[in-house]
XYZ file of C-alpha atoms in Angstrom:
599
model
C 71.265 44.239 -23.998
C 71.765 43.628 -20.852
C 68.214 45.373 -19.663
C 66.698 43.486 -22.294
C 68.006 40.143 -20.484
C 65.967 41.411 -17.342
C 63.056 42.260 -18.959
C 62.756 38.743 -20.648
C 63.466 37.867 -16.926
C 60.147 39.483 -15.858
C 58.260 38.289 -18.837
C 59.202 34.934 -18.362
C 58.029 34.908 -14.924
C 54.691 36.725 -15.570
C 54.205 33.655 -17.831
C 54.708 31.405 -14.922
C 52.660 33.318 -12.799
C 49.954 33.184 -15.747
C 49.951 29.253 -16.237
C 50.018 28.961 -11.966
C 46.744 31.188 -11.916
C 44.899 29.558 -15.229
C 45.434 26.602 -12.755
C 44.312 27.842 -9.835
C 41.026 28.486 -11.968
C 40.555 25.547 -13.484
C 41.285 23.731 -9.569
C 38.507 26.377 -7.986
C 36.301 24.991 -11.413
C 36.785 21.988 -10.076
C 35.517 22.426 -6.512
C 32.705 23.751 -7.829
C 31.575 20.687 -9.732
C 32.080 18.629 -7.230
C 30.213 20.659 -4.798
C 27.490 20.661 -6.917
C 27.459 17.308 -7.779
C 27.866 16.301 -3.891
C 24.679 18.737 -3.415
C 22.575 16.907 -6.271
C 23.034 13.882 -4.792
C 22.192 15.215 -1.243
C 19.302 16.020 -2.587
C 18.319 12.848 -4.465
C 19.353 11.132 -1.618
C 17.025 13.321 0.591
C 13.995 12.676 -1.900
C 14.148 9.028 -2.807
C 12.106 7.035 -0.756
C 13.852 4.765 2.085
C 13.379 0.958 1.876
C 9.453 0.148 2.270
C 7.406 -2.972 2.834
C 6.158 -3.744 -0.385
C 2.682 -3.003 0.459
C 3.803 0.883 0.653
C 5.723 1.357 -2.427
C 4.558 3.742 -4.877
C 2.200 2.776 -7.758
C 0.910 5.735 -8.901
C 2.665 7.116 -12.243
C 3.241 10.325 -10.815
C 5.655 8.917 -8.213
C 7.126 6.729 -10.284
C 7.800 9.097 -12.729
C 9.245 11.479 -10.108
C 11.583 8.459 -8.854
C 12.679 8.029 -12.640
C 13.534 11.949 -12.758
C 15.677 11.504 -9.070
C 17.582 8.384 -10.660
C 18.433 10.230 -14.068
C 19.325 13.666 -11.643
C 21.891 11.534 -10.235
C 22.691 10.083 -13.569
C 23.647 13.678 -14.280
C 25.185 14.213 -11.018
C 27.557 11.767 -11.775
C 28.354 13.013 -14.784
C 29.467 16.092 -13.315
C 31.552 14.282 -11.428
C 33.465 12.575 -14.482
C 33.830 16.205 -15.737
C 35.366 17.515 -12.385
C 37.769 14.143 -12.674
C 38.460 14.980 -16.327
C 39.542 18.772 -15.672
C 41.575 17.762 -12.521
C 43.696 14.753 -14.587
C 43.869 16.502 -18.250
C 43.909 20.381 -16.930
C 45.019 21.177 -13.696
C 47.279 18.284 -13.466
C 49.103 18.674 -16.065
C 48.991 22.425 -15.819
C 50.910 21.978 -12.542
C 53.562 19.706 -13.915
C 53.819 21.798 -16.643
C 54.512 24.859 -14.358
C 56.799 22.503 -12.071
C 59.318 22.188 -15.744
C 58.673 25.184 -16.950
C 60.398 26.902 -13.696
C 63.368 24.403 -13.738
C 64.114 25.376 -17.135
C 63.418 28.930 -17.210
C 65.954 28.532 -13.854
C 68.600 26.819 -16.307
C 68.489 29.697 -19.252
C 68.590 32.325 -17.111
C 72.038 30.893 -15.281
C 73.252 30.497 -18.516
C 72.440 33.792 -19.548
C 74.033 35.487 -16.132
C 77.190 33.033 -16.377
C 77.563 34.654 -20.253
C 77.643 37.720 -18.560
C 79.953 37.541 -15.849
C 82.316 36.165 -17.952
C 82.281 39.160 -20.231
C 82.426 41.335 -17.407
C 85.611 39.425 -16.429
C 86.922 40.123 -19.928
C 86.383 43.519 -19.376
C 88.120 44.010 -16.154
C 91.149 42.466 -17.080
C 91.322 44.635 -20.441
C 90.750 47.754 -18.370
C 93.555 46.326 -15.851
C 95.900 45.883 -18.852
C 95.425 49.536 -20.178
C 95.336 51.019 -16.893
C 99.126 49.219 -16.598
C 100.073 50.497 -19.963
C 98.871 53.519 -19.534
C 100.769 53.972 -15.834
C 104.185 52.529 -17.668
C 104.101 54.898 -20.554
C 103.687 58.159 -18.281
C 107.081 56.447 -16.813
C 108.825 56.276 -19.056
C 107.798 59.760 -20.059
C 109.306 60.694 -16.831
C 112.513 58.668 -17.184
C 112.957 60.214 -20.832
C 112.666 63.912 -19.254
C 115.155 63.044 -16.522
C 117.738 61.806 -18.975
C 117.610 64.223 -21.136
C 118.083 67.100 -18.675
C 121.043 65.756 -17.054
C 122.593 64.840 -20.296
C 122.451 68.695 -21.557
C 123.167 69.579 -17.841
C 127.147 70.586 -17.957
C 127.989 70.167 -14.105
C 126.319 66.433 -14.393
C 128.586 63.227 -13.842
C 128.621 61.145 -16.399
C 127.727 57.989 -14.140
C 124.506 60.058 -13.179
C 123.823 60.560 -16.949
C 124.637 56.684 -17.487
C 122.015 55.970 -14.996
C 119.556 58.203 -16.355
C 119.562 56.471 -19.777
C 119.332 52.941 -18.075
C 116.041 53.863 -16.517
C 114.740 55.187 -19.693
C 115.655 51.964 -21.232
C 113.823 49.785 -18.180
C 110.585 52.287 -17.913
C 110.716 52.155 -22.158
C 110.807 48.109 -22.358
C 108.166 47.397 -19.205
C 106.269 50.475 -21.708
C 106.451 48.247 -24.553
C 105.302 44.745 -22.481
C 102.368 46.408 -21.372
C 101.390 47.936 -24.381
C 101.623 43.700 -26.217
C 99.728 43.115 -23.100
C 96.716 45.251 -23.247
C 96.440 44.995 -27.155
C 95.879 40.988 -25.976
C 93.687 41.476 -23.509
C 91.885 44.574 -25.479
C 91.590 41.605 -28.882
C 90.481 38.711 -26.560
C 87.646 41.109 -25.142
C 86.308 42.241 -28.715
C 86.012 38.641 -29.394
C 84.555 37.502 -26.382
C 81.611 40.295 -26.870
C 81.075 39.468 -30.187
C 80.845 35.825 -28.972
C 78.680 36.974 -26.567
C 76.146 39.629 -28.386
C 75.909 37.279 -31.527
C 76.270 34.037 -30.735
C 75.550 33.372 -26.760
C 72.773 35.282 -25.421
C 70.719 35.016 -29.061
C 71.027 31.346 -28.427
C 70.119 31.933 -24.959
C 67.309 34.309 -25.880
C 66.083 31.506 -28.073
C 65.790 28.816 -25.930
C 63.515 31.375 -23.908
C 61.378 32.172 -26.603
C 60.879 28.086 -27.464
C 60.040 28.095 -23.564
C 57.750 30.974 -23.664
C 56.004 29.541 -27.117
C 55.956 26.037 -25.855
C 53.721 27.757 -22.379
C 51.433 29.234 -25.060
C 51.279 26.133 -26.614
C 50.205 24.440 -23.387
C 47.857 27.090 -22.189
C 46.088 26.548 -25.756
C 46.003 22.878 -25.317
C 44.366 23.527 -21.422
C 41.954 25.579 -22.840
C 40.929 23.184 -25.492
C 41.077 20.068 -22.787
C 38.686 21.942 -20.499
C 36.021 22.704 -22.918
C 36.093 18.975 -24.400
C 35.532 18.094 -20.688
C 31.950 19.334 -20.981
C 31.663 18.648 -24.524
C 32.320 14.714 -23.640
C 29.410 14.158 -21.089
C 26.861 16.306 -23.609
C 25.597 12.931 -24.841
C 24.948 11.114 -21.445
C 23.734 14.573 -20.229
C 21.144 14.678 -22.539
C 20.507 11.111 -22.149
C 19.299 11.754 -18.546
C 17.236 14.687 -20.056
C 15.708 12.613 -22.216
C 15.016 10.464 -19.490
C 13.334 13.257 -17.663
C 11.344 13.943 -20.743
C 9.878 10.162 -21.086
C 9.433 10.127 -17.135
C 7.134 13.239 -17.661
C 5.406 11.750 -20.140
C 4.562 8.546 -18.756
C 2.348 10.121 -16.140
C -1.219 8.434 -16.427
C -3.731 10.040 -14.363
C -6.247 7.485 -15.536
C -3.834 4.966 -13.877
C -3.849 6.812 -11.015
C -7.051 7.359 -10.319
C -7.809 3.436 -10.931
C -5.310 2.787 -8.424
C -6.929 4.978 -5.883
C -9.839 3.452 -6.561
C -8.414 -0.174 -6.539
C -6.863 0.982 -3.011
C -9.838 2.351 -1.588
C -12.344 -0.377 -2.428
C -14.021 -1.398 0.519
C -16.621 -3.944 -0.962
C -19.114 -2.159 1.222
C -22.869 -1.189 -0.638
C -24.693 1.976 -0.257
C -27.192 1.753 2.480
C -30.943 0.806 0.960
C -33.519 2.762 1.779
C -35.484 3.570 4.812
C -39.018 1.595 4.945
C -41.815 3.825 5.469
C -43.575 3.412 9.099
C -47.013 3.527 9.439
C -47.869 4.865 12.642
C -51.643 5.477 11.734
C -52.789 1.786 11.766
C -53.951 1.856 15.675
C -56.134 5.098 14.623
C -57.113 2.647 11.560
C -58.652 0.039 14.231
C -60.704 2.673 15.985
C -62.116 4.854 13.847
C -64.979 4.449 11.311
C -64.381 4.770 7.174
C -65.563 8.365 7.093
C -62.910 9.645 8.815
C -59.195 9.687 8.198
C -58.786 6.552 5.649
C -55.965 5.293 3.934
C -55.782 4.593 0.105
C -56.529 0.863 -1.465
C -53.897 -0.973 -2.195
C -54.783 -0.828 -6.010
C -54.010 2.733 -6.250
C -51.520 3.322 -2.667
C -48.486 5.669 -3.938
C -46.301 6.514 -1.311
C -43.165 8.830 -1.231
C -40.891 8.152 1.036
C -38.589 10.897 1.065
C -41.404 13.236 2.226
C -43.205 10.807 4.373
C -40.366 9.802 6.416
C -39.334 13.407 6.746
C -42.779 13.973 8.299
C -42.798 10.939 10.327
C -39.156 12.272 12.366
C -40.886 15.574 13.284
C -44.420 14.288 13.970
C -46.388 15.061 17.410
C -48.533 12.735 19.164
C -51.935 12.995 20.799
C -50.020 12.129 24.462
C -46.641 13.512 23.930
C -43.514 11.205 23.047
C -44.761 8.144 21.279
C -44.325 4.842 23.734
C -41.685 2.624 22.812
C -43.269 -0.731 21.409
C -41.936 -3.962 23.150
C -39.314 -5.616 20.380
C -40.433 -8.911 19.395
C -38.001 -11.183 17.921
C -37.129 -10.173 13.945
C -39.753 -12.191 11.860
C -38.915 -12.892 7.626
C -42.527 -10.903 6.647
C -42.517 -7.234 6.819
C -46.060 -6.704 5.816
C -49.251 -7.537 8.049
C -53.267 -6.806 6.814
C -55.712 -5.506 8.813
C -59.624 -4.931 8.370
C -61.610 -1.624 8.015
C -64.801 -1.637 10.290
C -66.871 -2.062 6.648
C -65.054 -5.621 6.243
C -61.885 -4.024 3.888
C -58.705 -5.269 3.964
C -55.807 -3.016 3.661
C -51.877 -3.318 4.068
C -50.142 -1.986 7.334
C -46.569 -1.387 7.254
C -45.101 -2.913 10.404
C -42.669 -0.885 12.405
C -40.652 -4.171 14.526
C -38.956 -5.345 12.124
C -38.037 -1.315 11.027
C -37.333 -0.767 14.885
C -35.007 -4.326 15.882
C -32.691 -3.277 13.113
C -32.395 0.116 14.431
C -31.612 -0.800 17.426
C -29.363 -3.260 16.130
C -27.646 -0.328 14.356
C -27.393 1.688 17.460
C -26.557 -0.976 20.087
C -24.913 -3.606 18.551
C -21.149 -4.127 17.373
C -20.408 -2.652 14.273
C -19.250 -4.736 12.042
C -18.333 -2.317 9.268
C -16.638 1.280 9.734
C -18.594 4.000 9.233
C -18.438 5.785 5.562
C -16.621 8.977 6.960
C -14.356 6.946 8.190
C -13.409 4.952 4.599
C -13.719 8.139 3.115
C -10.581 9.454 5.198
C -8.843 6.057 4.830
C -8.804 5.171 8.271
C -10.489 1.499 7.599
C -7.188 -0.279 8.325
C -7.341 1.236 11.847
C -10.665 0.450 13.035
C -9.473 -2.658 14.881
C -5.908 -5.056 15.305
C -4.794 -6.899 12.755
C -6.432 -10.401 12.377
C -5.064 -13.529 10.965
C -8.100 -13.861 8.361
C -7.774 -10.137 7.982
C -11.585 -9.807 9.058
C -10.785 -5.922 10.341
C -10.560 -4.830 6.427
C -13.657 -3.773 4.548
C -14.208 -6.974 1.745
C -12.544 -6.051 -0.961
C -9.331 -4.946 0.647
C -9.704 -8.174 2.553
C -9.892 -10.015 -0.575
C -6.877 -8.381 -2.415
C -4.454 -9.358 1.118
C -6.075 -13.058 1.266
C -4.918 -12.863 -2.817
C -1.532 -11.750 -1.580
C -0.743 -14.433 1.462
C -2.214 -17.319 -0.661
C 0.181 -16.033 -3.777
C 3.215 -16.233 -1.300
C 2.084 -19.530 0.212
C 2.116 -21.275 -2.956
C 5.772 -19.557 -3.796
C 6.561 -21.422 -0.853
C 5.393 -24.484 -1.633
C 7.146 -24.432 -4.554
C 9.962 -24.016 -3.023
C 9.526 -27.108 -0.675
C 8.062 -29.183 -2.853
C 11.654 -28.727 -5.360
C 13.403 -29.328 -1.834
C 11.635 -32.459 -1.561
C 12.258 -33.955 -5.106
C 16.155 -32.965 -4.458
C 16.467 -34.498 -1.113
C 14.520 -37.784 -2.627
C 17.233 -37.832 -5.473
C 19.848 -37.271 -3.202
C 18.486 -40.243 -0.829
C 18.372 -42.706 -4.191
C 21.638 -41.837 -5.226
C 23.361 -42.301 -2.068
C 21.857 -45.930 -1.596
C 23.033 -46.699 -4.592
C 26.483 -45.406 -4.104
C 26.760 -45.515 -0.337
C 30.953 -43.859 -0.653
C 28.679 -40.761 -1.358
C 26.927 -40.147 1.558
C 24.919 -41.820 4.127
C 20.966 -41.495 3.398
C 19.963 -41.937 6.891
C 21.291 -38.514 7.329
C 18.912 -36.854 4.885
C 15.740 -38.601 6.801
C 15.259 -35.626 9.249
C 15.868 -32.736 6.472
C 13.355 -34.685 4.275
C 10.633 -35.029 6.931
C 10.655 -31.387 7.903
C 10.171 -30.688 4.614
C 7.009 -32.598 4.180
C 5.760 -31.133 7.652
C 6.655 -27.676 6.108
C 4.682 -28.421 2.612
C 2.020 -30.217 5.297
C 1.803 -26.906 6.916
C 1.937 -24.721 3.967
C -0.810 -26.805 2.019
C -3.109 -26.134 5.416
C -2.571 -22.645 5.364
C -3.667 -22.657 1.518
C -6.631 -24.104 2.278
C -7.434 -22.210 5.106
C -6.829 -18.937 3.184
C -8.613 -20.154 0.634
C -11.754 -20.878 2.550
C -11.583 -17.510 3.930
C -11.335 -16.459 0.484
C -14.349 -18.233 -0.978
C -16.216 -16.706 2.037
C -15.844 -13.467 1.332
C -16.356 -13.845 -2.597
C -19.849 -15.689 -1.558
C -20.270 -12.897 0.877
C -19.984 -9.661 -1.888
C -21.839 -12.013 -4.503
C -24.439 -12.851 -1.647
C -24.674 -8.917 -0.955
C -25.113 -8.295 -4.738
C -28.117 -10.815 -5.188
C -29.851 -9.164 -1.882
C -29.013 -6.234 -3.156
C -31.084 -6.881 -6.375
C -33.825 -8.660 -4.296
C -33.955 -6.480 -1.787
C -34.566 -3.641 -5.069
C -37.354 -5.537 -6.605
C -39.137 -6.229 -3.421
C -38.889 -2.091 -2.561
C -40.765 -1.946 -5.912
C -43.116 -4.855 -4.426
C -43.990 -3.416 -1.317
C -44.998 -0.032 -2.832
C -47.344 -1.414 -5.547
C -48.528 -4.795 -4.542
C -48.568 -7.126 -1.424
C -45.480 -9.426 -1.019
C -43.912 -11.003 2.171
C -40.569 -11.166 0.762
C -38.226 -9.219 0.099
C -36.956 -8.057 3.850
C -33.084 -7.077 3.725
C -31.113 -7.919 6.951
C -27.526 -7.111 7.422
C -26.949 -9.406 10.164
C -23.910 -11.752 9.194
C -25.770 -15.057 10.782
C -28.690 -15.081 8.208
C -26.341 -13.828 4.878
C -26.395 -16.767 2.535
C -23.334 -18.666 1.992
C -22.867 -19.571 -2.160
C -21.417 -22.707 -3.048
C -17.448 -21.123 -3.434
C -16.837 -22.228 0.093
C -16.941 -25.739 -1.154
C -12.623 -26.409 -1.482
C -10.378 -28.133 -4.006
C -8.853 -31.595 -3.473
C -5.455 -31.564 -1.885
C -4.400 -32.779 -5.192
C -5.092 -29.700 -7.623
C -2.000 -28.371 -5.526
C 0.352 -30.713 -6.713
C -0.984 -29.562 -10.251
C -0.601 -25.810 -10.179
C 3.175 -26.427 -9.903
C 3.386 -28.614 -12.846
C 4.876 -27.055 -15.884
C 5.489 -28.436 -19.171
C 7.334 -25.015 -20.573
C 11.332 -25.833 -20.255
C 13.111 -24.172 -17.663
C 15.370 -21.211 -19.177
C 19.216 -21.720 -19.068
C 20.831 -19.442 -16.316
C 24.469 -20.961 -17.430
C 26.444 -23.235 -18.693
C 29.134 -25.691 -16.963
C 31.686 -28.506 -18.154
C 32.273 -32.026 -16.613
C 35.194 -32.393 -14.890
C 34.936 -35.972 -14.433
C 33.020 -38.553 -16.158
C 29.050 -39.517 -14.424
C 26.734 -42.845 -15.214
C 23.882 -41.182 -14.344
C 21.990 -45.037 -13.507
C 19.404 -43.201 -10.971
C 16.116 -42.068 -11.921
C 16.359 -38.370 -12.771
C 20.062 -37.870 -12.663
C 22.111 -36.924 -16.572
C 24.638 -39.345 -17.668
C 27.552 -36.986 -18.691
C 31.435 -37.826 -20.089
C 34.196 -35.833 -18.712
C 34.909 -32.533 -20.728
C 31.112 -32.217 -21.979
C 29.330 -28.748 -21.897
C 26.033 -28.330 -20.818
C 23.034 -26.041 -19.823
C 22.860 -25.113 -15.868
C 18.564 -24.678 -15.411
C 18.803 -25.026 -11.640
C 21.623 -23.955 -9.193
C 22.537 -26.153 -6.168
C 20.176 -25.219 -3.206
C 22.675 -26.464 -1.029
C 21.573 -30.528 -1.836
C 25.027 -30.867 -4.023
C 23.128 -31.427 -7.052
C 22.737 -29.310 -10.386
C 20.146 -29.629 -12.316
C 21.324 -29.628 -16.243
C 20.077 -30.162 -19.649
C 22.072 -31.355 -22.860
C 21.849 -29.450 -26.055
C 19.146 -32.386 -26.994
C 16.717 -31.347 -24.403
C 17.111 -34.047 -22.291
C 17.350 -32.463 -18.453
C 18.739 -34.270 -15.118
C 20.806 -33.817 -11.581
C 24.475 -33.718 -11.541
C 26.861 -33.824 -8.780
C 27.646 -30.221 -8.256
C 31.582 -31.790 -7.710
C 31.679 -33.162 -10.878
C 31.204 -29.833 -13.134
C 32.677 -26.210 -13.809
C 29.884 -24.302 -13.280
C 29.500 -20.408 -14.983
C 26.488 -18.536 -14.761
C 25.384 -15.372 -16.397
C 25.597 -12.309 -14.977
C 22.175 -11.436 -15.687
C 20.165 -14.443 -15.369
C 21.989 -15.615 -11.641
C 19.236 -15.724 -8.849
C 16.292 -15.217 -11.460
C-alpha cells in the first residue's frame, strides 16, 4: 500500500492544482468585466455631451433619446461591475482561501501518513536485527556443540579441555535461547504494529483524505454555482436598462423635431412682395398720336407681370442704355395719369418710387440678412451681439427678449423676498434690541431696493423692446395684407394707396409699446397657492412671536419649514393649522427632505 499512499499523494495535489487554476479563471473572468465595463464607460463618457449653456442643450427627441440610451449603457456598465465584485468576493476569494486550507491540511495527512510509515519501518528493522542475532547465536552454538562432542569421543583429549568444551556449549546454547525470546518479541510486536498500521492507521489516514478531496469537490460545485448566480443576479437591472433603451427608442418624435427646427429657425422675416411693373412706354405715350402704339383702357388693362418684367430686364432702347432718371424724394402715391393727344386719360406706372427702393436695396445698410444666409443658419453671425438683441431676425429676437425678461423677474423675486426678510428682521430687532442692532441692516436693505430699482428698469426696458417688435411683425402682417389688396388695386382699378416700404422710419408702431404701471410688478409675484413644505423642525426654546409676520411657537412644538434661512436668521414656518410666519433660525431643529432641499 505503500504506492497507493503516493498515488493519493499525486491525486491530492492535482486537486490543488485544479481548484488554483478554476481560480485563476474565474480572476482572468474578472479582468475581463472590468475591462469592459471601464471601456463602456469610456465610451459613454466620450459621447455624453460636456456641460453647455442652456441655450445649446439638446431638445430634439432624437438626442434626448440617445442621452437616455448613454445613461442606461452605463446603468449596465455598472452592473457589470457589481458582477466582476460579486465573482472576485464569492468565487475567487474564497477559492483562494479555500486552496490556502486545503494545502495546510493535505500537508498535515500526508505527515501523518509518512510518520505511520517510518514507524513501521522501524518495527521492521529491529525484528530483522533480532533474527539476524538469533540466527548468528544458533549457528554458535552449532559450532560449540560440534567442538564438544569431538573432543569428548577424542581419547588423547584432557579432560579440562573436554570440561571447557561443554561450558561453551552451555554459554553459546543459553545466549541461543535469549535471542530466540528476543526475536519472537520483536517478530509479535511487528505483526501487531502492521496490522495497526494496514487496518487501522493509514485507512483512517486515507479517510481524512478522501473527506478533503470530497469537501474540494464540494467547493468547486459551490464556485460553480456562485459564479453563474453572479450573472443571474444583475438579469433584472440588466434588463431594466434594456427596457430603458426600448422606451428611449420609442420616444423619438420627429414631429417634435421638426417643430423645434422650425421654432429655432424662425426668423419673423416675410417673403419679399412682388416686383411692380415699370412702364417705360409713357414718354413714347406723350409723343405719339392714338394710331400708333396705344396702351389698353383702364377698364379692360390686364397685365402679367412675370412676363412683362422679364421683358422689361432684357429690353433695348432707341439710343442705347436707358439714362438714369434723377431720384426724387420717395412720395406715398405710386400711380400718376396722363392724357392721350384725343383728350384720354390713362394710368402710367411710375418708375421713382420702383427705382429709390432699389437703390435703397443696393446702397443702403441692410437691415435684415439675406435668405441664403438664414437658410444656412448663419443669422446669429451677421453682426455683434446687442443689448436689445437687434442683430437677430424678429422672432428669434422675441423668444431671447422672452428669456432675459423671464430671468429678470426670477430675480426680482428673489429681491423682493430679501426685502420683506430684511424688513422683518429690522422690526424685530427694534423691538428686542439684545438681538441685533437694526442700523446694521440699513445698508443691506437699501442695496436691495437699488437692486429691485434696477431690475424693475431693466423689465421695463425689455419689455418695451418687446412690445416693439410684437407691433413690428403685427405691423408687417397688416402691410402685408394691404400691401396684397392694393397689388389687386393697382392691376384693375386706380388707387393711390397701397405703396409698401420697408424702411424702418415709416413702419407703424401699434399701441403694445404703451407699458404697464410699475405696480402690476408687485402683482405678478403675489400668490395665494400655499407654499409646499420642504421640512419639518422642532422648537428648541419657547418664541412670542409679538411682531408682525413672525409665528408664536412653545418650546418642543413641530412644525412645517416652507422657506430656508437665506442667510437673514429667520425661517419661515407654518403650523399644522395653516397659519405661516418667521422664526429665529436659533430657536428650532431644523430637518429637511432629501428631495425637496433647494427646490
Amino acid at each position: 500500500l505503500k504506492d497507493q499512499f503516493d498515488n493519493l499523494d499525486k491525486h491530492t495535489q492535482w486537486g490543488i492544482d485544479f481548484l488554483e487554476k478554476y481560480a485563476k479563471f474565474v480572476k482572468e473572468r474578472i479582468e475581463i468585466e472590468q475591462n469592459y465595463a471601464k471601456q463602456l464607460r469610456n465610451l459613454v463618457k466620450k459621447y455624453c455631451p460636456k456641460r453647455s449653456p442652456k441655450d445649446e442643450e439638446p431638445r430634439f427627441t432624437s438626442c434626448i433619446a440617445f442621452f437616455n440610451i448613454l445613461n442606461e449603457l452605463n446603468d449596465y456598465a455598472g452592473q457589470r461591475e457589481v458582477v466582476a465584485e460579486e465573482m472576485g468576493h464569492r468565487v475567487y476569494g474564497e477559492l483562494m482561501r479555500y486552496s490556502h486550507d486545503l494545502k495546510t491540511e493535505r500537508k498535515m495527512h500526508l505527515q501523518e501518513g509518512r510518520k505511520a510509515q517510518q514507524y513501521l519501518d522501524m518495527c521492521w528493522k529491529q525484528m530483522d536485527n533480532s533474527k539476524k542475532k538469533f540466527e548468528r547465536e544458533c549457528r554458535e552454538a552449532e559450532k560449540a556443540q560440534q567442538s564438544y562432542e569431538r573432543l569428548d569421543n577424542d581419547t588423547n583429549a584432557t579432560k579440562a579441555d573436554v570440561e571447557k568444551a561443554k561450558q561453551q556449549l552451555n554459554l553459546r546454547t543459553h545466549m541461543a535461547d535469549e535471542n530466540k525470546n528476543e526475536y519472537a518479541a520483536q517478530l509479535q510486536n511487528f505483526n501487531g504494529e502492521q496490522h495497526k498500521h494496514y487496518y487501522i492507521v493509514i485507512p483512517q489516514i486515507y479517510k481524512q483524505l478522501q473527506e478533503m478531496d470530497e469537501r474540494r469537490t464540494i467547493k468547486l460545485s459551490e464556485c460553480y454555482k456562485g459564479f453563474a448566480d453572479s450573472e443571474r443576479k444583475v438579469i433584472p437591472i440588466i434588463s431594466k436598462c434594456l427596457e430603458g433603451m426600448i422606451l428611449a427608442a420609442k420616444s423619438v418624435d420627429e414631429h417634435r423635431d421638426s417643430q423645434l427646427v422650425i421654432d429655432c429657425f424662425k426668423s419673423g422675416f416675410e417673403p419679399p412682395g412682388d416686383f411692380p411693373f415699370e412702364d417705360y412706354s409713357q414718354n413714347i405715350y406723350r409723343t405719339i398720336s392714338d394710331g400708333t402704339i396705344s396702351t389698353p383702357k383702364q377698364e379692360g388693362m390686364r397685365i402679367d407681370s412675370k412676363t412683362t418684367v422679364g421683358k422689361a430686364k432684357g429690353k433695348l432702347w432707341l439710343f442705347g442704355k436707358k439714362p438714369k432718371p434723377q431720384s426724387p424724394p420717395l412720395t406715398p402715391t405710386s400711380l400718376y395719369t396722363s392724357s392721350t393727344p384725343n383728350g384720354s386719360q390713362y394710368p402710367i406706372f411710375s418708375i421713382e418710387p420702383v427705382h429709390y427702393c432699389m437703390s435703397d436695396i443696393k446702397t443702403g445698410k441692410p437691415r435684415i440678412p439675406s435668405f441664403r444666409s438664414l437658410k444656412r443658419g448663419n443669422f446669429c453671425l451677421q453682426g455683434p451681439a446687442l443689448e436689445d438683441f437687434s442683430h437677430l431676425p424678429p422672432e428669434q429676437r422675441r423668444k431671447k427678449l422672452q428669456q432675459r425678461i423671464d430671468e429678470l423677474n426670477r430675480e426680482l423675486q428673489k429681491e423682493t423676498d430679501q426685502k420683506d426678510a430684511l424688513i422683518k428682521m429690522k422690526d424685530v430687532y427694534e423691538k428686542n434690541p439684545q438681538m441685533g442692532d437694526p442700523s446694521s441692516l440699513q445698508p443691506k436693505l437699501t442695496e436691495t431696493m437699488s437692486n429691485m430699482d434696477r431690475l424693475r428698469m431693466e423689465i421695463h426696458k425689455n419689455e418695451a423692446w418687446l412690445s416693439e417688435v410684437e407691433g413690428k411683425v403685427a405691423a408687417r402682417s397688416d402691410r402685408r395684407h394691404s400691401s396684397d389688396i392694393n397689388h389687386l388695386v393697382t392691376q384693375g382699378r386706380e388707387s393711390p394707396e397701397g405703396s409698401y416700404t420697408d424702411d424702418a422710419n415709416q413702419e407703424v408702431r401699434g399701441p403694445t409699446q404703451q407699458h404697464a404701471h410699475p405696480n402690476e410688478f408687485d402683482d405678478e409675484f403675489e400668490d395665494d397657492d400655499p407654499l409646499p413644505a420642504i421640512g419639518h423642525c422642532k422648537a428648541i426654546y419657547p418664541f412670542d412671536g409679538h411682531n408682525e409676520g413672525t409665528l408664536a411657537m412653545k418650546e418642543g412644538e413641530i412644525l412645517y419649514i416652507i422657506e430656508e434661512d437665506k442667510g437673514d436668521g429667520w425661517t419661515r414656518a407654518r403650523r399644522h393649522n395653516g397659519e405661516e410666519g418667521y422664526v429665529p433660525t436659533s430657536y428650532i431643529d431644523v430637518t429637511l427632505e432629501k428631495n425637496s432641499k433647494g427646490a
